[in-house]
PDB file of C-alpha atoms and ligand atoms in Angstrom:
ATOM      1  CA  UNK T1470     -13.874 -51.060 -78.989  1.00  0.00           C
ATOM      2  CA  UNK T1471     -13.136 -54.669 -80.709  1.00  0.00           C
ATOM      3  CA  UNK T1472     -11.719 -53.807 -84.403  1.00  0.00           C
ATOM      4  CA  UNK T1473     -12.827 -55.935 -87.376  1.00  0.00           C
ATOM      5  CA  UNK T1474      -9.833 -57.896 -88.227  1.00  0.00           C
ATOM      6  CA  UNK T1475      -7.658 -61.175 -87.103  1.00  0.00           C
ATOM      7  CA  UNK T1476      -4.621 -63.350 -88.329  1.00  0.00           C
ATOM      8  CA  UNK T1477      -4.149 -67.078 -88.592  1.00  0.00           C
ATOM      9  CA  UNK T1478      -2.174 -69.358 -89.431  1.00  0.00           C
ATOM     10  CA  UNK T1479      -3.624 -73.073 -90.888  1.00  0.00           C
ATOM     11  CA  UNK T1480      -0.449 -74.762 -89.468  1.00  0.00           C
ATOM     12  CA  UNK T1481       1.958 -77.367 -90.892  1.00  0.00           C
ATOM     13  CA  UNK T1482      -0.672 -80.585 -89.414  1.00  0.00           C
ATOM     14  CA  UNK T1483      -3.125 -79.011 -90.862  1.00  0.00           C
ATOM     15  CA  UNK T1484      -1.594 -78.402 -94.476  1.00  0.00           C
ATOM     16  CA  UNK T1485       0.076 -81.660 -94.461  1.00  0.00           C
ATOM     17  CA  UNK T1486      -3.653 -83.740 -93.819  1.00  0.00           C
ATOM     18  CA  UNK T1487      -5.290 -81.725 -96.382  1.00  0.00           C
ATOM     19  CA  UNK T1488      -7.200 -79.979 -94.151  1.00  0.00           C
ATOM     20  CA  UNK T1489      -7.449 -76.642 -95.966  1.00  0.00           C
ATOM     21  CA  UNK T1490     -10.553 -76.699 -97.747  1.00  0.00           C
ATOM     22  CA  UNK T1491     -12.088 -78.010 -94.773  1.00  0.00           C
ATOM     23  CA  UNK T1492     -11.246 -75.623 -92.597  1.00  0.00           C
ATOM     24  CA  UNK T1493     -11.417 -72.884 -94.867  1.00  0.00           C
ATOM     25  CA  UNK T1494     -15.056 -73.823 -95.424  1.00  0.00           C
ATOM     26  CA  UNK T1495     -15.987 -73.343 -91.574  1.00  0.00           C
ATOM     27  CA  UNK T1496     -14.162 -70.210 -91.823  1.00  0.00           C
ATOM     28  CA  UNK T1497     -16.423 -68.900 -94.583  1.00  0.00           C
ATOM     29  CA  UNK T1498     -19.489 -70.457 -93.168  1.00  0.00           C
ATOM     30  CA  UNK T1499     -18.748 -67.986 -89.885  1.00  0.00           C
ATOM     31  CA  UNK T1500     -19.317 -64.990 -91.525  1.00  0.00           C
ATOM     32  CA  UNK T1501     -15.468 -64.200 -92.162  1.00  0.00           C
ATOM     33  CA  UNK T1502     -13.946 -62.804 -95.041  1.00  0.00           C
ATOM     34  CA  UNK T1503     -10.863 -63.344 -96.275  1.00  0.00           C
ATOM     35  CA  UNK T1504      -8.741 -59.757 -96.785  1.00  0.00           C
ATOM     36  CA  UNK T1505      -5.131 -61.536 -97.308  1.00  0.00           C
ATOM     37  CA  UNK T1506      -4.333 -65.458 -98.014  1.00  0.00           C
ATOM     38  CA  UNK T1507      -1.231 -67.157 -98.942  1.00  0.00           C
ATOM     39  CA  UNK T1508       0.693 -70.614 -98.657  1.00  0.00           C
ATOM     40  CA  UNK T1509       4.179 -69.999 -97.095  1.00  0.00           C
ATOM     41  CA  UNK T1510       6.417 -71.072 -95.342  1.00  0.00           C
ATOM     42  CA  UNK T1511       8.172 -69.650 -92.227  1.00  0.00           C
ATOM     43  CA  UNK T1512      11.961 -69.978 -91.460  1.00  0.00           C
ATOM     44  CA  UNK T1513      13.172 -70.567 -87.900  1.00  0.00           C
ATOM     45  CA  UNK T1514      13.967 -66.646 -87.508  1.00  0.00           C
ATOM     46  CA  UNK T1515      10.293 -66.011 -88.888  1.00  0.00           C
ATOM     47  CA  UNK T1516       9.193 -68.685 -86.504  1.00  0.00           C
ATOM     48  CA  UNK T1517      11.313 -67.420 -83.108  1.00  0.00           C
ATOM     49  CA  UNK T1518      10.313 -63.803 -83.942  1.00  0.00           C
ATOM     50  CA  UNK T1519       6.763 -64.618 -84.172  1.00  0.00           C
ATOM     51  CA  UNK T1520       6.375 -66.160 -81.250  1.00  0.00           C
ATOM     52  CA  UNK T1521       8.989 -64.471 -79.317  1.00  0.00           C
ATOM     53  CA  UNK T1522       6.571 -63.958 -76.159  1.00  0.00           C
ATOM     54  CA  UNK T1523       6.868 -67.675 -75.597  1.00  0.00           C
ATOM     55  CA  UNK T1524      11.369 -68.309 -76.156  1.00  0.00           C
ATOM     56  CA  UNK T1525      11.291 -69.203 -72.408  1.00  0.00           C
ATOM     57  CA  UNK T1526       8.842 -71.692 -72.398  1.00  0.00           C
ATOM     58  CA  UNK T1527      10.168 -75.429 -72.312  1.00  0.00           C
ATOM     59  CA  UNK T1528       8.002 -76.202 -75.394  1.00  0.00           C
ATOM     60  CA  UNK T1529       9.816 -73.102 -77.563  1.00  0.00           C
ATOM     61  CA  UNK T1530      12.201 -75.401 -79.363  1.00  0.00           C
ATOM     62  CA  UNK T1531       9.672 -77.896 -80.324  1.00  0.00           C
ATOM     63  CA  UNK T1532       7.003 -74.962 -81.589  1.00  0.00           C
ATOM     64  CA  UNK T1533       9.726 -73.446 -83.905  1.00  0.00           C
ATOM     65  CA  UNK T1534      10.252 -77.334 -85.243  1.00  0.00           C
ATOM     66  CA  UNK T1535       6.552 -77.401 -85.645  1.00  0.00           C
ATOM     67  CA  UNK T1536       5.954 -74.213 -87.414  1.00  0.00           C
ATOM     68  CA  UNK T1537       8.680 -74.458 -89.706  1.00  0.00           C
ATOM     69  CA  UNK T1538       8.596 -77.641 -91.039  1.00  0.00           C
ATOM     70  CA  UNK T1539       6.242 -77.235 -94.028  1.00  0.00           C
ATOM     71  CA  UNK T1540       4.192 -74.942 -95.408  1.00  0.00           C
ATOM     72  CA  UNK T1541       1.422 -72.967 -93.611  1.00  0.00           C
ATOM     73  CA  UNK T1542      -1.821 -71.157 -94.749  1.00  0.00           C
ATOM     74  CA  UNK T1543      -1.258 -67.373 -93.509  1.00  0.00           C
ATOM     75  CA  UNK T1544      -4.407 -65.155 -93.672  1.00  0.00           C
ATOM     76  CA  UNK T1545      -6.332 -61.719 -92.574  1.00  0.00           C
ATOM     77  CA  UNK T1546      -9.834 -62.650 -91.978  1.00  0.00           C
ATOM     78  CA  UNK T1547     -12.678 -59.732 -91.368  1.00  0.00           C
ATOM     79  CA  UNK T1548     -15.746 -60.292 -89.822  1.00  0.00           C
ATOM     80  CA  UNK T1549     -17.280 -58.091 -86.695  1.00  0.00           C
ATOM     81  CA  UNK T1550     -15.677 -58.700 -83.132  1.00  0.00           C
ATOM     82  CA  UNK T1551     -12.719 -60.797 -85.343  1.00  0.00           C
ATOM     83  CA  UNK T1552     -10.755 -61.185 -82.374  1.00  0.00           C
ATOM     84  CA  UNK T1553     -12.821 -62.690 -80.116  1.00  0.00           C
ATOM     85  CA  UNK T1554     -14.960 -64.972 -82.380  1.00  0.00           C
ATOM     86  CA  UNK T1555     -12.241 -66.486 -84.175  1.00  0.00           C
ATOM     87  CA  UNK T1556     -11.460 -67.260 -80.874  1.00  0.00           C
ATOM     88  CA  UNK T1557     -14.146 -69.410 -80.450  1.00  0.00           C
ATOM     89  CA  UNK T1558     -14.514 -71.010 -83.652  1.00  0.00           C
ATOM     90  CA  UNK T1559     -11.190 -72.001 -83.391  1.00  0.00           C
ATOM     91  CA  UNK T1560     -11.261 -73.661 -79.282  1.00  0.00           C
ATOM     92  CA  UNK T1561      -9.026 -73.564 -76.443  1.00  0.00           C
ATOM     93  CA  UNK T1562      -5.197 -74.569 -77.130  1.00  0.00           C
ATOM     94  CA  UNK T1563      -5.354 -77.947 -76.014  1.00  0.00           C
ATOM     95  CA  UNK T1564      -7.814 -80.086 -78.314  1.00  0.00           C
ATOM     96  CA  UNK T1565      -8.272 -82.253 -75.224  1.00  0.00           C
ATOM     97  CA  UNK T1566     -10.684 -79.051 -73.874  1.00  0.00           C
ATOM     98  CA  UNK T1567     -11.907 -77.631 -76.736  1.00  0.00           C
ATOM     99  CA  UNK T1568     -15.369 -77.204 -77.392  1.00  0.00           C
ATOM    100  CA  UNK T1569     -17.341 -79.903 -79.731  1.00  0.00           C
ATOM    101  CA  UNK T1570     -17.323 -78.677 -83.478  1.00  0.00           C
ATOM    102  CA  UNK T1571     -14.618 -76.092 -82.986  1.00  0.00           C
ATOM    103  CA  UNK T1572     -11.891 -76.396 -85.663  1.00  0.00           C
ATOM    104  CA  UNK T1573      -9.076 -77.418 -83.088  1.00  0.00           C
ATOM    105  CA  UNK T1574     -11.489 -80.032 -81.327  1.00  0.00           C
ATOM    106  CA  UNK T1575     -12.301 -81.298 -85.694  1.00  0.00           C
ATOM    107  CA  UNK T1576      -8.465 -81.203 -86.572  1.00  0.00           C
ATOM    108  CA  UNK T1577      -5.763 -80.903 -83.989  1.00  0.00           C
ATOM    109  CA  UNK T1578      -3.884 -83.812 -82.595  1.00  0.00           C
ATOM    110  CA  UNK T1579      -2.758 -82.045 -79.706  1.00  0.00           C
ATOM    111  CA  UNK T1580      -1.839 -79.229 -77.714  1.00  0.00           C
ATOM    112  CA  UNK T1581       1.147 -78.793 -79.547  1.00  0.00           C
ATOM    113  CA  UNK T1582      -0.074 -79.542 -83.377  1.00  0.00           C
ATOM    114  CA  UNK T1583      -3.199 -78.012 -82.613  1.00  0.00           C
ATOM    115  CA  UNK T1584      -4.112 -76.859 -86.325  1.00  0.00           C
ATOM    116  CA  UNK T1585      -4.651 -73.239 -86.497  1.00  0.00           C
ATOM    117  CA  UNK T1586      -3.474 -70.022 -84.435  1.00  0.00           C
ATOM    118  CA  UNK T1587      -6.136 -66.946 -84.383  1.00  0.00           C
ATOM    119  CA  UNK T1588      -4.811 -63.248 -82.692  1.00  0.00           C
ATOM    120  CA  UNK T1589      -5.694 -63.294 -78.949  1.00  0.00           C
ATOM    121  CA  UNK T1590      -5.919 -59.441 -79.017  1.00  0.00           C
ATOM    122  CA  UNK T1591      -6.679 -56.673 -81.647  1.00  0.00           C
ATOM    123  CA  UNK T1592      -3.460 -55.552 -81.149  1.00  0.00           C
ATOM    124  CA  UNK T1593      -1.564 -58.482 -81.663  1.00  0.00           C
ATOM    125  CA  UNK T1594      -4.146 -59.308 -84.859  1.00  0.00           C
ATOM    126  CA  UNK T1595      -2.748 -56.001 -86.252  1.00  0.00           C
ATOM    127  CA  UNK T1596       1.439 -56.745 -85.437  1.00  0.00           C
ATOM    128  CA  UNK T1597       0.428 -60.134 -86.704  1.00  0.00           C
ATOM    129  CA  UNK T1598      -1.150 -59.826 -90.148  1.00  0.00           C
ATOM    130  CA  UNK T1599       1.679 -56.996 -91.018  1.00  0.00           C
ATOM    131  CA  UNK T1600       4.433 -59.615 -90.107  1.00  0.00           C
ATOM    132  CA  UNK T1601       3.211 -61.716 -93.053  1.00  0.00           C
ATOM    133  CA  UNK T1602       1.579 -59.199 -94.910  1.00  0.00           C
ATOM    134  CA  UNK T1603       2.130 -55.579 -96.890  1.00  0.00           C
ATOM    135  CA  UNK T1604      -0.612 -53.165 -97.427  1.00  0.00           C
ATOM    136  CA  UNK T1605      -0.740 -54.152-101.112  1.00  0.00           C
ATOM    137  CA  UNK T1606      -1.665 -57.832-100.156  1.00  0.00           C
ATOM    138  CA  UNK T1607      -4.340 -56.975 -98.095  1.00  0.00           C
ATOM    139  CA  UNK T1608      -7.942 -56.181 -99.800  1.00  0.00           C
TER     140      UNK T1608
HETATM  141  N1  UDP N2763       2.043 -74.799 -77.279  1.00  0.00           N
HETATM  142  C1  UDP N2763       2.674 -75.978 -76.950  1.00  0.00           C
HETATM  143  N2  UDP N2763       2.602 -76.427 -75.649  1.00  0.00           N
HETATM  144  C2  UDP N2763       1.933 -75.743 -74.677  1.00  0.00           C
HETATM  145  C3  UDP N2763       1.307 -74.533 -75.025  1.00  0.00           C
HETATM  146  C4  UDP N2763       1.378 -74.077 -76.325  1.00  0.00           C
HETATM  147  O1  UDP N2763       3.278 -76.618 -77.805  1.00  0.00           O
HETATM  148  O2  UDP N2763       1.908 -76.180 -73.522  1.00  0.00           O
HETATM  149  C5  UDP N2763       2.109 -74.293 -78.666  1.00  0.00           C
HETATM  150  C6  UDP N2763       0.789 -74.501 -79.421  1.00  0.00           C
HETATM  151  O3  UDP N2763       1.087 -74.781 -80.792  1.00  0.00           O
HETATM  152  C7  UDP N2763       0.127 -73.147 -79.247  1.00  0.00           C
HETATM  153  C8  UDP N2763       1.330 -72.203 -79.355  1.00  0.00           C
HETATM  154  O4  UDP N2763       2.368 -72.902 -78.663  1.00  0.00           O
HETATM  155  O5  UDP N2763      -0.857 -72.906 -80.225  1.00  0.00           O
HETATM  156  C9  UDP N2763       1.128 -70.842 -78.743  1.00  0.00           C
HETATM  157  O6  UDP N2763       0.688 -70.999 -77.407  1.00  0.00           O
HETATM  158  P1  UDP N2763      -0.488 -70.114 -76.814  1.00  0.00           P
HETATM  159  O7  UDP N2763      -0.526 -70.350 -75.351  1.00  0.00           O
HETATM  160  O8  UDP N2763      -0.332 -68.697 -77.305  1.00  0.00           O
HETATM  161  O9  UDP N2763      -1.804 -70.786 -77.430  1.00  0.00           O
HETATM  162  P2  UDP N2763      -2.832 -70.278 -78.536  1.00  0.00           P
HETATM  163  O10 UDP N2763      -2.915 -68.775 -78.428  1.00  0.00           O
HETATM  164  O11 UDP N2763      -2.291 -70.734 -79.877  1.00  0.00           O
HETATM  165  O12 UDP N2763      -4.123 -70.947 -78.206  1.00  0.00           O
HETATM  166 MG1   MG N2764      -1.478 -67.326 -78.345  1.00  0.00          MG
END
Protein backbone atom coordinates (compact mmCIF):
# COMPACT_ATOMS: atom_id res chain seq x y z
CA UNK A 1 0.00 0.00 0.00
CA UNK A 2 1.55 3.60 -1.08
CA UNK A 3 2.11 5.59 2.40
CA UNK A 4 1.29 9.32 2.58
CA UNK A 5 4.59 10.94 2.75
CA UNK A 6 7.79 12.08 0.47
CA UNK A 7 11.14 14.12 0.76
CA UNK A 8 12.67 16.75 -1.45
CA UNK A 9 15.11 18.69 -1.82
CA UNK A 10 14.66 22.40 -3.83
CA UNK A 11 18.36 22.15 -4.92
CA UNK A 12 21.22 24.68 -4.98
CA UNK A 13 19.92 26.02 -8.98
CA UNK A 14 16.93 26.30 -7.72
CA UNK A 15 17.69 28.39 -4.43
CA UNK A 16 20.25 30.38 -6.13
CA UNK A 17 17.45 31.69 -9.14
CA UNK A 18 14.94 32.40 -6.59
CA UNK A 19 12.92 29.79 -7.49
CA UNK A 20 11.43 28.92 -4.10
CA UNK A 21 8.27 30.60 -3.94
CA UNK A 22 7.63 29.45 -7.28
CA UNK A 23 8.01 26.16 -6.84
CA UNK A 24 6.70 26.02 -3.53
CA UNK A 25 3.48 27.44 -4.95
CA UNK A 26 2.99 24.39 -7.46
CA UNK A 27 3.73 22.28 -4.60
CA UNK A 28 0.82 23.68 -2.59
CA UNK A 29 -1.41 24.00 -5.55
CA UNK A 30 -1.00 19.85 -5.82
CA UNK A 31 -2.67 19.12 -2.88
CA UNK A 32 0.63 18.65 -0.70
CA UNK A 33 1.25 19.67 2.64
CA UNK A 34 4.14 20.62 4.06
CA UNK A 35 4.99 18.37 7.50
CA UNK A 36 8.86 19.56 7.78
CA UNK A 37 10.70 22.62 5.84
CA UNK A 38 14.01 24.11 6.28
CA UNK A 39 16.91 26.01 4.35
CA UNK A 40 20.22 24.08 4.83
CA UNK A 41 22.90 23.28 3.65
CA UNK A 42 24.56 19.85 3.11
CA UNK A 43 28.34 19.10 3.57
CA UNK A 44 30.16 16.75 1.20
CA UNK A 45 29.78 13.75 3.85
CA UNK A 46 25.93 14.73 4.04
CA UNK A 47 26.03 14.88 0.29
CA UNK A 48 28.12 11.31 -0.43
CA UNK A 49 25.97 9.61 2.27
CA UNK A 50 22.84 10.70 0.74
CA UNK A 51 23.34 9.62 -2.36
CA UNK A 52 25.57 6.80 -1.67
CA UNK A 53 23.57 4.38 -4.18
CA UNK A 54 25.06 6.42 -6.98
CA UNK A 55 29.41 6.79 -5.62
CA UNK A 56 30.13 4.63 -8.74
CA UNK A 57 28.58 6.55 -11.21
CA UNK A 58 30.97 8.85 -13.38
CA UNK A 59 28.73 11.86 -12.55
CA UNK A 60 29.20 11.19 -8.43
CA UNK A 61 31.90 13.80 -8.05
CA UNK A 62 30.13 16.44 -9.91
CA UNK A 63 26.55 15.69 -7.92
CA UNK A 64 28.34 16.10 -4.49
CA UNK A 65 29.82 19.63 -6.08
CA UNK A 66 26.30 20.36 -7.03
CA UNK A 67 24.52 19.59 -3.88
CA UNK A 68 26.85 21.15 -1.67
CA UNK A 69 27.55 24.27 -2.97
CA UNK A 70 24.79 26.45 -1.46
CA UNK A 71 21.97 26.15 0.36
CA UNK A 72 19.01 23.80 -0.36
CA UNK A 73 15.24 23.76 0.60
CA UNK A 74 14.80 20.26 2.52
CA UNK A 75 11.14 19.23 3.14
CA UNK A 76 8.44 16.33 4.14
CA UNK A 77 5.50 16.88 2.01
CA UNK A 78 2.02 14.78 2.69
CA UNK A 79 -0.48 14.34 0.32
CA UNK A 80 -2.16 10.73 -0.75
CA UNK A 81 0.03 8.35 -3.01
CA UNK A 82 3.15 11.07 -2.04
CA UNK A 83 5.53 8.93 -3.65
CA UNK A 84 4.35 8.50 -6.82
CA UNK A 85 2.71 11.91 -7.55
CA UNK A 86 5.48 13.96 -6.53
CA UNK A 87 6.91 11.97 -8.99
CA UNK A 88 5.09 13.38 -11.58
CA UNK A 89 4.78 16.84 -10.66
CA UNK A 90 8.25 16.96 -10.46
CA UNK A 91 9.26 15.05 -14.33
CA UNK A 92 11.73 12.66 -15.44
CA UNK A 93 15.55 13.44 -14.46
CA UNK A 94 16.58 14.89 -17.54
CA UNK A 95 14.59 18.28 -18.25
CA UNK A 96 15.24 17.50 -21.91
CA UNK A 97 12.19 14.62 -21.39
CA UNK A 98 10.20 15.90 -18.92
CA UNK A 99 6.72 16.47 -19.29
CA UNK A 100 5.35 20.20 -20.19
CA UNK A 101 4.47 22.14 -16.87
CA UNK A 102 6.31 19.76 -14.59
CA UNK A 103 8.60 21.65 -12.16
CA UNK A 104 11.92 20.14 -13.67
CA UNK A 105 10.68 20.84 -17.38
CA UNK A 106 9.69 24.99 -15.60
CA UNK A 107 13.16 25.17 -13.74
CA UNK A 108 15.98 22.78 -14.40
CA UNK A 109 18.82 23.50 -16.70
CA UNK A 110 19.75 20.08 -17.06
CA UNK A 111 20.04 16.63 -16.18
CA UNK A 112 22.47 17.37 -13.72
CA UNK A 113 21.01 20.82 -12.08
CA UNK A 114 17.71 19.56 -12.53
CA UNK A 115 15.98 21.62 -9.58
CA UNK A 116 14.36 19.38 -7.18
CA UNK A 117 14.78 15.59 -5.99
CA UNK A 118 11.35 13.78 -4.77
CA UNK A 119 11.72 9.92 -2.96
CA UNK A 120 11.42 7.29 -5.75
CA UNK A 121 10.03 4.79 -3.16
CA UNK A 122 8.11 4.95 0.22
CA UNK A 123 10.88 3.49 1.67
CA UNK A 124 13.48 5.63 0.62
CA UNK A 125 10.85 8.81 1.36
CA UNK A 126 10.97 7.47 4.97
CA UNK A 127 15.26 6.93 5.25
CA UNK A 128 15.15 10.24 3.47
CA UNK A 129 13.09 12.73 5.46
CA UNK A 130 14.78 11.18 8.85
CA UNK A 131 18.30 11.97 7.34
CA UNK A 132 17.37 15.67 7.48
CA UNK A 133 14.81 15.53 9.90
CA UNK A 134 13.96 14.51 13.84
CA UNK A 135 10.57 13.58 14.97
CA UNK A 136 10.23 16.96 16.71
CA UNK A 137 10.61 18.82 13.28
CA UNK A 138 8.11 17.01 11.65
CA UNK A 139 4.24 18.11 12.18
N1 LIG B 1 22.43 12.94 -12.23
C1 LIG B 1 23.42 13.42 -13.05
N2 LIG B 1 23.67 12.77 -14.24
C2 LIG B 1 22.97 11.66 -14.63
C3 LIG B 1 21.97 11.18 -13.78
C4 LIG B 1 21.71 11.82 -12.58
O1 LIG B 1 24.07 14.41 -12.73
O2 LIG B 1 23.24 11.11 -15.70
C5 LIG B 1 22.14 13.61 -10.95
C6 LIG B 1 20.85 14.45 -11.00
O3 LIG B 1 21.03 15.61 -10.19
C7 LIG B 1 19.85 13.48 -10.41
C8 LIG B 1 20.68 12.80 -9.32
O4 LIG B 1 21.97 12.65 -9.92
O5 LIG B 1 18.71 14.15 -9.91
C9 LIG B 1 20.16 11.46 -8.86
O6 LIG B 1 19.98 10.63 -9.99
P1 LIG B 1 18.69 9.73 -10.16
O7 LIG B 1 18.93 8.81 -11.30
O8 LIG B 1 18.34 9.13 -8.82
O9 LIG B 1 17.56 10.77 -10.62
P2 LIG B 1 16.29 11.35 -9.87
O10 LIG B 1 15.77 10.28 -8.94
O11 LIG B 1 16.75 12.59 -9.12
O12 LIG B 1 15.32 11.69 -10.95
MG1 LIG C 1 16.70 9.10 -7.56
Amino acid sequence: MATNRTFTMLKPDSVEKGHIGAILEKINASGFRIVAMKLTQMTKQDAEAFYAIHNERPFFGELVEYMTRGPIVAAILEKENAVEDFRTLIGATNPADAAEGTIRKLYAASIGENAVHGSDSDENAAIEGAFHFSGREMF
